[in-house]
């Protein structure tokens, strides 16, 4: 018998999803990883982990221009298999609870993950990186240069 | 005459928004900052910047339980005033272009910002922090412990 990994555990609290969302996201591509089940995903990515491909849909590939200058990039993706209604969680299954915002668990009202990854190469619409821990086929939302390496290019502001 | 800050500049390319979004986000609260116009917002937050309040809507306040243990937290918010269709940008206005994903500009298909901020205090549904650079009234999507300080609490996985 398989344990239901999405069952609510002792001490957990739920906030029902609202009837309407406040804004919409676009899946700009998919992530290819060697992790084909949720159990196979590591708890945190490592920058010496396996190579993964971030494959952008065609209209978005032009947005990669210039990203090759950065060693470390931030990837935002949508954890499409995670339940969104847990606001207090029992992550160890031992009755000890934590608020969702004190955890980096995939289970959260907006299941958006942020990962810092090492950029290996860019070829056409595909960025190859190391350091992801997500399921194969995960939708991508965004890529950005790591904030540490990044200096804004826009002119300074008055005030 | 005010310059139209949302006008398309030389060398910029546009990808029209799709007719339907792929998933929906929930605004879990709002951010109170001293920055009441886009021009007043700094280009990057500083951890010695002014105190700002992250005010969660009531059902989500329980999710803050345990967050007080972390000095640095990650905040995800929705840049609700930014246009979403620019895929190649001319950030300096000088004709030199960069792909959107090589910039941390607010203008991007999914206008989700990530900031690392210093946690000052938590009281009820309000987390006071330093290090934000966003407009007063910006919708919040998520808070997480900084990944550097965080060790997953869930039991280790086989394989």
Short mmCIF file of C-alpha atoms in Angstrom, two decimals:
data_model
loop_
_atom_site.label_atom_id
_atom_site.label_comp_id
_atom_site.label_asym_id
_atom_site.label_seq_id
_atom_site.Cartn_x
_atom_site.Cartn_y
_atom_site.Cartn_z
CA UNK A 1 0.00 0.00 0.00
CA UNK A 2 1.40 3.41 -0.94
CA UNK A 3 1.13 6.22 1.56
CA UNK A 4 -0.92 9.11 0.22
CA UNK A 5 1.72 11.83 0.12
CA UNK A 6 -0.95 14.46 -0.32
CA UNK A 7 -2.98 13.48 2.73
CA UNK A 8 -3.35 16.11 5.46
CA UNK A 9 -1.26 15.17 8.52
CA UNK A 10 -1.68 15.78 12.26
CA UNK A 11 -1.61 19.48 13.16
CA UNK A 12 -1.85 20.76 9.60
CA UNK A 13 -4.23 23.59 8.61
CA UNK A 14 -5.81 24.32 5.30
CA UNK A 15 -6.90 27.56 3.58
CA UNK A 16 -9.27 26.75 0.70
CA UNK A 17 -8.23 28.14 -2.69
CA UNK A 18 -10.16 31.28 -3.67
CA UNK A 19 -12.83 30.99 -6.36
CA UNK A 20 -10.92 33.30 -8.68
CA UNK A 21 -7.21 33.94 -9.10
CA UNK A 22 -5.80 37.47 -8.96
CA UNK A 23 -3.45 37.20 -11.96
CA UNK A 24 -2.28 34.63 -14.49
CA UNK A 25 1.10 33.12 -15.31
CA UNK A 26 2.46 31.94 -18.64
CA UNK A 27 4.44 28.72 -18.93
CA UNK A 28 7.32 29.89 -21.15
CA UNK A 29 8.83 26.41 -21.53
CA UNK A 30 9.57 23.16 -19.73
CA UNK A 31 12.46 21.80 -17.69
CA UNK A 32 14.01 18.45 -18.59
CA UNK A 33 15.58 16.69 -15.61
CA UNK A 34 16.54 13.07 -14.84
CA UNK A 35 13.93 13.08 -12.03
CA UNK A 36 10.79 11.41 -13.35
CA UNK A 37 8.90 10.90 -10.08
CA UNK A 38 8.44 13.20 -7.09
CA UNK A 39 10.29 10.68 -4.92
CA UNK A 40 13.30 10.80 -7.23
CA UNK A 41 13.67 14.59 -6.85
CA UNK A 42 16.37 15.64 -4.37
CA UNK A 43 15.23 17.91 -1.53
CA UNK A 44 17.56 20.66 -2.75
CA UNK A 45 19.48 21.05 -5.99
CA UNK A 46 23.28 21.03 -5.95
CA UNK A 47 25.41 22.97 -8.36
CA UNK A 48 27.42 19.79 -8.98
CA UNK A 49 24.20 17.89 -9.73
CA UNK A 50 23.23 16.47 -13.13
CA UNK A 51 22.85 18.62 -16.23
CA UNK A 52 19.27 19.69 -16.88
CA UNK A 53 17.79 21.51 -19.87
CA UNK A 54 15.52 24.52 -19.70
CA UNK A 55 13.70 24.40 -23.03
CA UNK A 56 11.90 27.63 -23.89
CA UNK A 57 8.97 27.84 -26.26
CA UNK A 58 9.93 29.55 -29.50
CA UNK A 59 8.61 33.07 -28.96
CA UNK A 60 10.57 33.36 -25.72
CA UNK A 61 13.97 32.09 -26.95
CA UNK A 62 15.02 35.63 -28.00
CA UNK A 63 14.89 36.58 -24.32
CA UNK A 64 18.04 34.51 -23.66
CA UNK A 65 20.27 36.98 -25.57
CA UNK A 66 23.07 38.07 -23.23
CA UNK A 67 22.33 35.52 -20.49
CA UNK A 68 25.50 33.59 -21.45
CA UNK A 69 27.53 36.30 -19.66
CA UNK A 70 26.36 35.01 -16.25
CA UNK A 71 27.72 31.98 -14.41
CA UNK A 72 24.86 31.74 -11.96
CA UNK A 73 21.25 32.33 -12.89
CA UNK A 74 17.99 32.24 -11.00
CA UNK A 75 15.23 30.01 -12.36
CA UNK A 76 11.59 30.38 -11.36
CA UNK A 77 9.30 27.45 -12.03
CA UNK A 78 5.80 26.27 -11.24
CA UNK A 79 5.48 23.19 -9.02
CA UNK A 80 2.45 21.95 -10.90
CA UNK A 81 1.86 18.80 -8.85
CA UNK A 82 1.84 20.41 -5.39
CA UNK A 83 -1.33 21.03 -3.37
CA UNK A 84 -1.79 24.74 -2.62
CA UNK A 85 -4.05 24.86 0.42
CA UNK A 86 -1.72 23.93 3.34
CA UNK A 87 -0.90 26.95 5.50
CA UNK A 88 0.49 25.09 8.53
CA UNK A 89 2.48 21.93 7.81
CA UNK A 90 3.89 18.95 9.65
CA UNK A 91 6.94 18.32 7.46
CA UNK A 92 8.54 15.55 9.50
CA UNK A 93 5.24 13.76 10.04
CA UNK A 94 5.90 13.88 13.82
CA UNK A 95 3.21 16.39 14.81
CA UNK A 96 5.63 19.35 14.99
CA UNK A 97 4.17 22.12 12.85
CA UNK A 98 5.58 25.08 10.92
CA UNK A 99 3.91 27.78 8.90
CA UNK A 100 4.15 27.31 5.15
CA UNK A 101 6.19 30.53 4.80
CA UNK A 102 8.80 29.17 7.24
CA UNK A 103 9.37 26.22 4.88
CA UNK A 104 10.67 25.86 1.34
CA UNK A 105 8.24 22.97 0.79
CA UNK A 106 6.58 22.85 -2.66
CA UNK A 107 3.19 22.95 -0.92
CA UNK A 108 2.22 26.66 -0.80
CA UNK A 109 -0.54 28.99 -2.03
CA UNK A 110 1.57 30.03 -5.04
CA UNK A 111 3.72 27.00 -5.90
CA UNK A 112 6.59 29.05 -7.35
CA UNK A 113 10.09 27.71 -6.75
CA UNK A 114 13.28 29.73 -7.06
CA UNK A 115 16.59 27.97 -7.71
CA UNK A 116 20.08 29.32 -8.20
CA UNK A 117 21.76 27.22 -10.87
CA UNK A 118 25.07 27.13 -12.67
CA UNK A 119 24.79 27.93 -16.37
CA UNK A 120 26.62 25.37 -18.52
CA UNK A 121 25.66 26.55 -22.01
CA UNK A 122 22.97 28.12 -24.17
CA UNK A 123 22.09 26.79 -27.62
CA UNK A 124 19.04 28.18 -29.40
CA UNK A 125 16.04 27.97 -27.08
CA UNK A 126 17.81 25.62 -24.62
CA UNK A 127 19.78 26.63 -21.52
CA UNK A 128 21.71 23.74 -19.97
CA UNK A 129 22.26 24.16 -16.22
CA UNK A 130 23.25 22.26 -13.08
CA UNK A 131 21.53 22.63 -9.71
CA UNK A 132 17.85 21.91 -10.32
CA UNK A 133 15.86 19.51 -8.16
CA UNK A 134 12.51 19.50 -9.94
CA UNK A 135 10.42 16.93 -11.72
CA UNK A 136 11.00 16.30 -15.42
CA UNK A 137 8.46 18.36 -17.40
CA UNK A 138 8.12 21.13 -14.81
CA UNK A 139 6.83 24.41 -16.36
CA UNK A 140 9.29 27.34 -16.37
CA UNK A 141 8.15 30.86 -15.47
CA UNK A 142 11.30 32.97 -15.63
CA UNK A 143 15.09 33.14 -15.78
CA UNK A 144 17.11 36.04 -14.37
CA UNK A 145 20.80 36.73 -13.75
CA UNK A 146 21.72 36.01 -10.12
CA UNK A 147 21.22 39.26 -8.21
CA UNK A 148 24.76 39.09 -6.76
CA UNK A 149 26.38 39.29 -10.19
CA UNK A 150 23.92 41.77 -11.63
CA UNK A 151 24.22 45.55 -11.95
CA UNK A 152 21.16 47.34 -13.31
CA UNK A 153 21.80 48.63 -16.85
CA UNK A 154 19.07 51.26 -16.88
CA UNK A 155 20.22 54.83 -16.16
CA UNK A 156 20.33 55.94 -12.50
CA UNK A 157 17.22 57.58 -11.09
CA UNK A 158 16.89 60.99 -9.57
CA UNK A 159 15.71 61.07 -5.92
CA UNK B 1 5.83 66.63 -21.25
CA UNK B 2 6.39 63.31 -19.49
CA UNK B 3 8.22 60.60 -21.36
CA UNK B 4 6.07 57.48 -21.82
CA UNK B 5 8.07 55.01 -19.76
CA UNK B 6 6.12 52.13 -21.26
CA UNK B 7 6.79 53.05 -24.88
CA UNK B 8 8.69 50.50 -26.97
CA UNK B 9 12.26 51.71 -27.67
CA UNK B 10 14.67 51.19 -30.56
CA UNK B 11 15.67 47.55 -30.99
CA UNK B 12 13.06 46.14 -28.62
CA UNK B 13 10.93 43.10 -29.54
CA UNK B 14 7.52 42.14 -28.34
CA UNK B 15 5.80 38.77 -27.80
CA UNK B 16 2.01 39.28 -27.50
CA UNK B 17 0.44 37.86 -24.34
CA UNK B 18 -1.35 34.54 -24.94
CA UNK B 19 -5.14 34.52 -24.98
CA UNK B 20 -5.30 32.29 -21.91
CA UNK B 21 -2.96 31.95 -18.95
CA UNK B 22 -1.59 28.56 -17.92
CA UNK B 23 -2.14 28.91 -14.16
CA UNK B 24 -3.35 31.47 -11.64
CA UNK B 25 -1.69 33.22 -8.71
CA UNK B 26 -3.21 34.39 -5.44
CA UNK B 27 -2.30 37.76 -3.94
CA UNK B 28 -1.78 36.75 -0.29
CA UNK B 29 -1.30 40.33 0.95
CA UNK B 30 0.25 43.67 0.09
CA UNK B 31 3.63 45.33 0.69
CA UNK B 32 3.79 48.76 2.32
CA UNK B 33 6.87 50.74 1.30
CA UNK B 34 7.80 54.45 1.31
CA UNK B 35 7.99 54.31 -2.51
CA UNK B 36 4.72 55.68 -3.88
CA UNK B 37 5.71 56.17 -7.53
CA UNK B 38 7.71 53.95 -9.89
CA UNK B 39 10.35 56.68 -10.19
CA UNK B 40 10.80 56.71 -6.41
CA UNK B 41 11.63 52.98 -6.28
CA UNK B 42 15.37 52.22 -6.05
CA UNK B 43 16.78 49.96 -8.77
CA UNK B 44 17.75 47.36 -6.16
CA UNK B 45 16.80 46.99 -2.51
CA UNK B 46 19.48 47.33 0.18
CA UNK B 47 19.40 45.49 3.46
CA UNK B 48 20.09 48.80 5.22
CA UNK B 49 17.17 50.42 3.39
CA UNK B 50 13.96 51.65 5.01
CA UNK B 51 11.64 49.37 6.97
CA UNK B 52 8.77 48.00 4.89
CA UNK B 53 5.75 45.96 6.00
CA UNK B 54 4.53 42.79 4.38
CA UNK B 55 0.87 42.66 5.41
CA UNK B 56 -0.74 39.27 4.82
CA UNK B 57 -4.46 38.75 4.39
CA UNK B 58 -5.97 37.03 7.39
CA UNK B 59 -6.22 33.42 6.21
CA UNK B 60 -2.51 33.39 5.33
CA UNK B 61 -1.13 34.89 8.58
CA UNK B 62 -0.87 31.42 10.17
CA UNK B 63 1.73 30.58 7.56
CA UNK B 64 4.24 32.91 9.26
CA UNK B 65 4.61 30.56 12.26
CA UNK B 66 8.32 29.80 12.67
CA UNK B 67 9.57 32.35 10.14
CA UNK B 68 10.93 34.49 13.01
CA UNK B 69 13.84 32.00 13.30
CA UNK B 70 15.35 33.31 10.05
CA UNK B 71 17.37 36.51 9.62
CA UNK B 72 17.12 36.61 5.85
CA UNK B 73 14.00 35.71 3.95
CA UNK B 74 13.06 35.59 0.31
CA UNK B 75 10.00 37.55 -0.80
CA UNK B 76 8.20 36.93 -4.07
CA UNK B 77 5.89 39.65 -5.33
CA UNK B 78 3.94 40.57 -8.43
CA UNK B 79 5.05 43.67 -10.32
CA UNK B 80 1.51 44.61 -11.20
CA UNK B 81 2.32 47.77 -13.16
CA UNK B 82 4.91 46.28 -15.54
CA UNK B 83 4.20 45.48 -19.17
CA UNK B 84 4.69 41.78 -19.92
CA UNK B 85 5.30 41.59 -23.66
CA UNK B 86 8.93 42.78 -24.07
CA UNK B 87 11.28 39.91 -24.89
CA UNK B 88 14.29 41.98 -26.08
CA UNK B 89 14.90 45.26 -24.25
CA UNK B 90 16.96 48.41 -24.63
CA UNK B 91 17.48 49.20 -20.95
CA UNK B 92 19.84 52.15 -21.34
CA UNK B 93 17.78 53.68 -24.14
CA UNK B 94 20.94 53.73 -26.31
CA UNK B 95 19.98 51.05 -28.81
CA UNK B 96 22.03 48.30 -27.11
CA UNK B 97 19.69 45.36 -26.57
CA UNK B 98 19.53 42.45 -24.12
CA UNK B 99 17.14 39.58 -23.81
CA UNK B 100 14.59 39.96 -21.02
CA UNK B 101 16.02 36.90 -19.23
CA UNK B 102 19.48 38.53 -19.11
CA UNK B 103 17.95 41.44 -17.14
CA UNK B 104 16.30 41.77 -13.75
CA UNK B 105 13.98 44.44 -15.20
CA UNK B 106 10.35 44.31 -13.98
CA UNK B 107 9.23 44.01 -17.61
CA UNK B 108 8.94 40.25 -18.28
CA UNK B 109 6.33 37.66 -19.31
CA UNK B 110 5.73 36.68 -15.67
CA UNK B 111 6.37 39.85 -13.62
CA UNK B 112 7.49 37.98 -10.50
CA UNK B 113 10.25 39.62 -8.46
CA UNK B 114 12.40 37.86 -5.90
CA UNK B 115 14.11 39.84 -3.14
CA UNK B 116 16.31 38.75 -0.26
CA UNK B 117 15.39 40.90 2.73
CA UNK B 118 16.40 41.19 6.37
CA UNK B 119 13.62 40.24 8.78
CA UNK B 120 13.16 42.87 11.50
CA UNK B 121 10.07 41.50 13.30
CA UNK B 122 6.80 39.64 12.94
CA UNK B 123 3.60 40.80 14.67
CA UNK B 124 0.32 39.09 13.78
CA UNK B 125 -0.12 39.15 10.00
CA UNK B 126 2.68 41.71 9.47
CA UNK B 127 6.34 40.96 8.76
CA UNK B 128 8.58 44.05 8.94
CA UNK B 129 11.67 43.80 6.73
CA UNK B 130 14.46 45.87 5.18
CA UNK B 131 15.70 45.49 1.61
CA UNK B 132 12.64 45.90 -0.61
CA UNK B 133 12.61 48.20 -3.63
CA UNK B 134 9.01 47.89 -4.78
CA UNK B 135 6.07 50.23 -5.10
CA UNK B 136 3.79 50.77 -2.11
CA UNK B 137 0.77 48.46 -2.48
CA UNK B 138 2.61 45.75 -4.45
CA UNK B 139 0.86 42.34 -4.17
CA UNK B 140 2.80 39.60 -2.33
CA UNK B 141 2.93 36.04 -3.64
CA UNK B 142 5.17 34.17 -1.21
CA UNK B 143 7.70 34.31 1.61
CA UNK B 144 10.35 31.62 2.16
CA UNK B 145 13.40 31.23 4.37
CA UNK B 146 16.58 32.15 2.48
CA UNK B 147 17.86 28.94 0.90
CA UNK B 148 21.34 29.41 2.40
CA UNK B 149 20.02 29.24 5.97
CA UNK B 150 17.49 26.52 5.29
CA UNK B 151 17.78 22.78 5.86
CA UNK B 152 14.83 20.71 4.70
CA UNK B 153 12.84 19.34 7.66
CA UNK B 154 11.13 16.53 5.79
CA UNK B 155 12.73 13.09 6.23
CA UNK B 156 15.50 12.09 3.80
CA UNK B 157 14.49 10.26 0.66
CA UNK B 158 15.63 6.90 -0.55
CA UNK B 159 17.49 6.89 -3.87
#
